[in-house]
Short mmCIF file of C-alpha atoms and ligand atoms in Angstrom, two decimals:
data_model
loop_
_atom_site.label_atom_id
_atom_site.label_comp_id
_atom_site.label_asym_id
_atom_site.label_seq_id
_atom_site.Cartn_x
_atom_site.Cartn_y
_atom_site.Cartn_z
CA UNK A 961 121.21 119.93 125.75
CA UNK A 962 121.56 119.74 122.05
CA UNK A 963 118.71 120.84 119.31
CA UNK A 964 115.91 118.57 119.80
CA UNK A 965 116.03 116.23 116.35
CA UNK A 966 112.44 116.43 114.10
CA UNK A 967 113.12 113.50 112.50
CA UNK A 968 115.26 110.13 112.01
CA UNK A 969 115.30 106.48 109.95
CA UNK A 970 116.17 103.74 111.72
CA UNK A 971 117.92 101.61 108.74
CA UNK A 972 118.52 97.33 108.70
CA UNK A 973 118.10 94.05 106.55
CA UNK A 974 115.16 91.91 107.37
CA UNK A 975 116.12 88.66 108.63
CA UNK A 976 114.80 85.29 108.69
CA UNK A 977 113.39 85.50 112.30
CA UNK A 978 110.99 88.40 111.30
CA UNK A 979 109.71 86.00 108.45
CA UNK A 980 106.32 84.26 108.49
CA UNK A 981 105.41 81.32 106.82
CA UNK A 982 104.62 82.89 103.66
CA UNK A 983 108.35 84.64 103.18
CA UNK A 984 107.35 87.24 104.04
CA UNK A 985 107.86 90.22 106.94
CA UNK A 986 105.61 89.70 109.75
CA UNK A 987 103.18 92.48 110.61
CA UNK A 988 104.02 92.14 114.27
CA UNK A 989 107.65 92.54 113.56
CA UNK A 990 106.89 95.56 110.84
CA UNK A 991 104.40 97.20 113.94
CA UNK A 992 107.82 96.83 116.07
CA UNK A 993 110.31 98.42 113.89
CA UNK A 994 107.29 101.06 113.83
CA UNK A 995 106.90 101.65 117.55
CA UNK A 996 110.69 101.81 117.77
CA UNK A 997 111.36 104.46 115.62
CA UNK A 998 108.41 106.30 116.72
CA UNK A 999 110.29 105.64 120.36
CA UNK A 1000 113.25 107.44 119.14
CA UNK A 1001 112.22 109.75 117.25
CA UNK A 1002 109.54 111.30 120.07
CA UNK A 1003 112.87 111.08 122.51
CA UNK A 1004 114.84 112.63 120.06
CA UNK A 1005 112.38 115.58 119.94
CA UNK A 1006 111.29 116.14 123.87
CA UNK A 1007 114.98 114.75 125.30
CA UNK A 1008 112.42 112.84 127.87
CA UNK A 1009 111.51 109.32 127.86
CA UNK A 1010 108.23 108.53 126.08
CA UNK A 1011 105.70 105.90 125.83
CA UNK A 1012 103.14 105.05 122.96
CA UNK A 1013 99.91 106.18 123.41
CA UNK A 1014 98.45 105.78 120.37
CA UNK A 1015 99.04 103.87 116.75
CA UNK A 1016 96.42 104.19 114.21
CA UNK A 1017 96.12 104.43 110.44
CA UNK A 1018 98.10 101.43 109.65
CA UNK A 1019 98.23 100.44 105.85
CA UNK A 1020 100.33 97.60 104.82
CA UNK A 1021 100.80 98.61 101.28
CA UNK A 1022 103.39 95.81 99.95
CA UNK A 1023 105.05 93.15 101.31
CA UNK A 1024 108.81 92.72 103.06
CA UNK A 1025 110.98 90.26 101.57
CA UNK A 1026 113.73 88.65 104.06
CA UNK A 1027 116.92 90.15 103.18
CA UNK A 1028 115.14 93.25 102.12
CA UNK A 1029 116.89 96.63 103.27
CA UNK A 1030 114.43 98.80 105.24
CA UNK A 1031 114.12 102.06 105.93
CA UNK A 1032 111.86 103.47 109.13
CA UNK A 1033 111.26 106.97 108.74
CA UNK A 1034 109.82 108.82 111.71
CA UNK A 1035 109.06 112.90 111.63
CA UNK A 1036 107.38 114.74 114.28
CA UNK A 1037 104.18 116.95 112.55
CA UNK A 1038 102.58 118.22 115.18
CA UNK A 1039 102.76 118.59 119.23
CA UNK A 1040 100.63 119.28 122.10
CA UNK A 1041 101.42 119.77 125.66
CA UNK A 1042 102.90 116.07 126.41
CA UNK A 1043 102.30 114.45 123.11
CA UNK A 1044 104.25 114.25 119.70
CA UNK A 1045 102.12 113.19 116.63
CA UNK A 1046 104.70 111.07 114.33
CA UNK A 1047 104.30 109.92 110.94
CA UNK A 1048 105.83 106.75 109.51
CA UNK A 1049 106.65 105.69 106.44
CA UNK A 1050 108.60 102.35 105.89
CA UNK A 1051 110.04 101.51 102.73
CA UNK A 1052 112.13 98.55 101.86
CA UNK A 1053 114.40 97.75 99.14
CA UNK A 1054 116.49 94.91 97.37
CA UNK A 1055 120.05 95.83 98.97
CA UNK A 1056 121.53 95.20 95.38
CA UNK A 1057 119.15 97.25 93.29
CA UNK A 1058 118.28 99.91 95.92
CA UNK A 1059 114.95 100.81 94.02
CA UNK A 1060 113.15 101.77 97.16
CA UNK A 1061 109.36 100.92 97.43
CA UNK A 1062 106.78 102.25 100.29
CA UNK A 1063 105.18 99.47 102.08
CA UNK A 1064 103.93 100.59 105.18
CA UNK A 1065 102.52 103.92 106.43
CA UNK A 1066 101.06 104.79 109.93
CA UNK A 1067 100.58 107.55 112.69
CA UNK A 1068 102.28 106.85 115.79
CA UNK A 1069 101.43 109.28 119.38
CA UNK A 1070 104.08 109.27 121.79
CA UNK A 1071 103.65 111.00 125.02
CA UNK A 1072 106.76 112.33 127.25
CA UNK A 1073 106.55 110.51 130.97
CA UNK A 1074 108.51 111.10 133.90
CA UNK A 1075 109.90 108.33 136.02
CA UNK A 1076 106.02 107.76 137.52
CA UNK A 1077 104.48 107.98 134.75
CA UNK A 1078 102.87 111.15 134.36
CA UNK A 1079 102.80 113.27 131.08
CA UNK A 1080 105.32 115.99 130.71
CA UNK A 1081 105.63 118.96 128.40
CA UNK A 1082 106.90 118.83 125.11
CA UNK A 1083 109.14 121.39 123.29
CA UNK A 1084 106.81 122.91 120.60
CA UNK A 1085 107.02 121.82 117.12
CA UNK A 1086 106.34 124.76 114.73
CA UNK A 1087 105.24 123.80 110.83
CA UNK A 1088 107.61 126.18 108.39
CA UNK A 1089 107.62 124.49 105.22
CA UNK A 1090 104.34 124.06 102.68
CA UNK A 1091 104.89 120.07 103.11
CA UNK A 1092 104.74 120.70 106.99
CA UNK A 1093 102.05 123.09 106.91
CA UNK A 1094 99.96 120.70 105.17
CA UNK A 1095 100.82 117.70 107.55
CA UNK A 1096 100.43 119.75 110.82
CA UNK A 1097 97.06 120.80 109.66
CA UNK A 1098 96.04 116.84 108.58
CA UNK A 1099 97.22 115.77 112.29
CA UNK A 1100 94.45 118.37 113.61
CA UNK A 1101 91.96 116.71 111.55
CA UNK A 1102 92.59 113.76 112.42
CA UNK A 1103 92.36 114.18 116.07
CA UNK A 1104 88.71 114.73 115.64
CA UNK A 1105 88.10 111.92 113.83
CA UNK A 1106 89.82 109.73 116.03
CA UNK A 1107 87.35 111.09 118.66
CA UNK A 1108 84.27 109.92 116.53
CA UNK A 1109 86.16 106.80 116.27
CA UNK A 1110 86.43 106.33 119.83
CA UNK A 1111 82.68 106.93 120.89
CA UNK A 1112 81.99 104.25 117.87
CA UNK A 1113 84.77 102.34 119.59
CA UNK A 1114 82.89 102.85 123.53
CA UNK A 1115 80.65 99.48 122.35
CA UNK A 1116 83.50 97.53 122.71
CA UNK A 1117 84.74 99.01 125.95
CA UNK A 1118 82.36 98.05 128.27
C1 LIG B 2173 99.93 107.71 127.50
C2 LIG B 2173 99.62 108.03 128.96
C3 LIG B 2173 100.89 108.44 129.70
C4 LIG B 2173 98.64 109.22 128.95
O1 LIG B 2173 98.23 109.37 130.27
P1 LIG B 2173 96.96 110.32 130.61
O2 LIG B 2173 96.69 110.21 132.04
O3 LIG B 2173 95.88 110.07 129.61
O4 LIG B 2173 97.63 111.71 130.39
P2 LIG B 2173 96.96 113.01 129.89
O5 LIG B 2173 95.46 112.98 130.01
O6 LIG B 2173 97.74 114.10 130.55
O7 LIG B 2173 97.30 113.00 128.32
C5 LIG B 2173 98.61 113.22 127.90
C6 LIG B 2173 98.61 113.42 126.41
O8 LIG B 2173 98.40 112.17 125.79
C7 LIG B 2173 97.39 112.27 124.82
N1 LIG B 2173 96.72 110.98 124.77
C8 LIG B 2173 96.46 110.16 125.81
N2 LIG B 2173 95.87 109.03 125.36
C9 LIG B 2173 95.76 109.17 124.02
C10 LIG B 2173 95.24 108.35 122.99
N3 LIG B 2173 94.70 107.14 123.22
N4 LIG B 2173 95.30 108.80 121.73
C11 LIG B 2173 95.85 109.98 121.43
N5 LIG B 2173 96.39 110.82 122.36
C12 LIG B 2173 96.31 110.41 123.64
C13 LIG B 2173 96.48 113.38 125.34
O9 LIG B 2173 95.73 113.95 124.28
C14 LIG B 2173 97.52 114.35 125.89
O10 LIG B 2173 98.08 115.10 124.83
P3 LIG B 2173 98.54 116.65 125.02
O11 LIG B 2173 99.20 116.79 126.37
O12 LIG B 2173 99.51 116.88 123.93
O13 LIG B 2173 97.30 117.46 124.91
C15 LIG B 2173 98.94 106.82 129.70
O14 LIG B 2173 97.67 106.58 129.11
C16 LIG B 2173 99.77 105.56 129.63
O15 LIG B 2173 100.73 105.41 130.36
N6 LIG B 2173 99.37 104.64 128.74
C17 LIG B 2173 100.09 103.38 128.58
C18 LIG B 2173 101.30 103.60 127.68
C19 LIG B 2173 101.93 102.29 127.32
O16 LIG B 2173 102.05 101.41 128.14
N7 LIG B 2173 102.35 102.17 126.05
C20 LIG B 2173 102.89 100.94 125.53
C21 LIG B 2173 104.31 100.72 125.87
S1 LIG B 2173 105.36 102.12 125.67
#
């Protein structure tokens, strides 16, 4: 098999189904694009096929024009046993200027699954760079606040 791929940017225009009525992008269709690149990169990665687990952190920062050129970009910064922490960033552009701008950012967790479901092991993803260092180290963090998010969360569960 080849190397297993960190990272990759799924690249298109926006289009007038993904519009709502204001012009602009849909969330839902921006949350798609999201889960889909999180999809392939997390495949790309572990070779296995993987489902989404988590998605958390969302921040729509600016809006997506129709006809806009967008850019999903998906890296792998940090792994456990079955799961692959991503982190998005989508930025869009006018196809004619190309002066990119960040609208949406996100952490996606995709877990590896065999054909009945249950998690399988993940190639480990080791930090080398400053930059990755500092992200691998945010994931941890966040993992325990998403657990004191979740017992908040229990409220609502039963
Ligand atoms: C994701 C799923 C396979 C995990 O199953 P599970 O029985 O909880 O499996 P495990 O307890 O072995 O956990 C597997 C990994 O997922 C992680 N995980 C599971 N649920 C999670 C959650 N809500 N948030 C973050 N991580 C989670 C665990 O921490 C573990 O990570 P690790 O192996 O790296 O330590 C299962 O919950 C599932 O199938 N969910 C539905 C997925 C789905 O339909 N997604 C939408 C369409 S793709």
């Amino acid at each position: 098999m080849s190397k297993p791929q960190r990272d990759i940017t799924l690249r298109f225009l926006a289009e007038p189904q993904d519009v709502n009525f204001g012009g602009k992008v849909h969330g839902g269709a921006v949350m798609k694009w999201i889960d889909l690149a999180a999809y392939a990169c997390a495949a790309g990665w572990s070779g296995r096929y993987c489902v989404t687990a988590y998605a958390g952190g969302i921040k729509f920062v600016a809006p997506i024009h129709v006809g806009s050129l967008v850019e999903v970009e998906a890296k792998v910064i940090y792994t456990g046993s079955t799961s692959m922490h991503i982190a998005i960033e989508v930025n869009a552009c006018d196809p004619k200027s190309l002066i990119r701008r960040k609208t949406t950012h996100c952490i996606v967790i995709m877990v590896a699954v065999d054909q009945n479901g249950q998690s399988e092991q993940v190639p480990e993803w080791i930090p080398e760079t400053d930059e990755d260092i500092k992200q691998h180290a945010t994931a941890i963090r966040l993992m325990d606040m998403r657990k004191q998010i979740g017992e908040q969360m229990e409220i609502f569960a039963s």
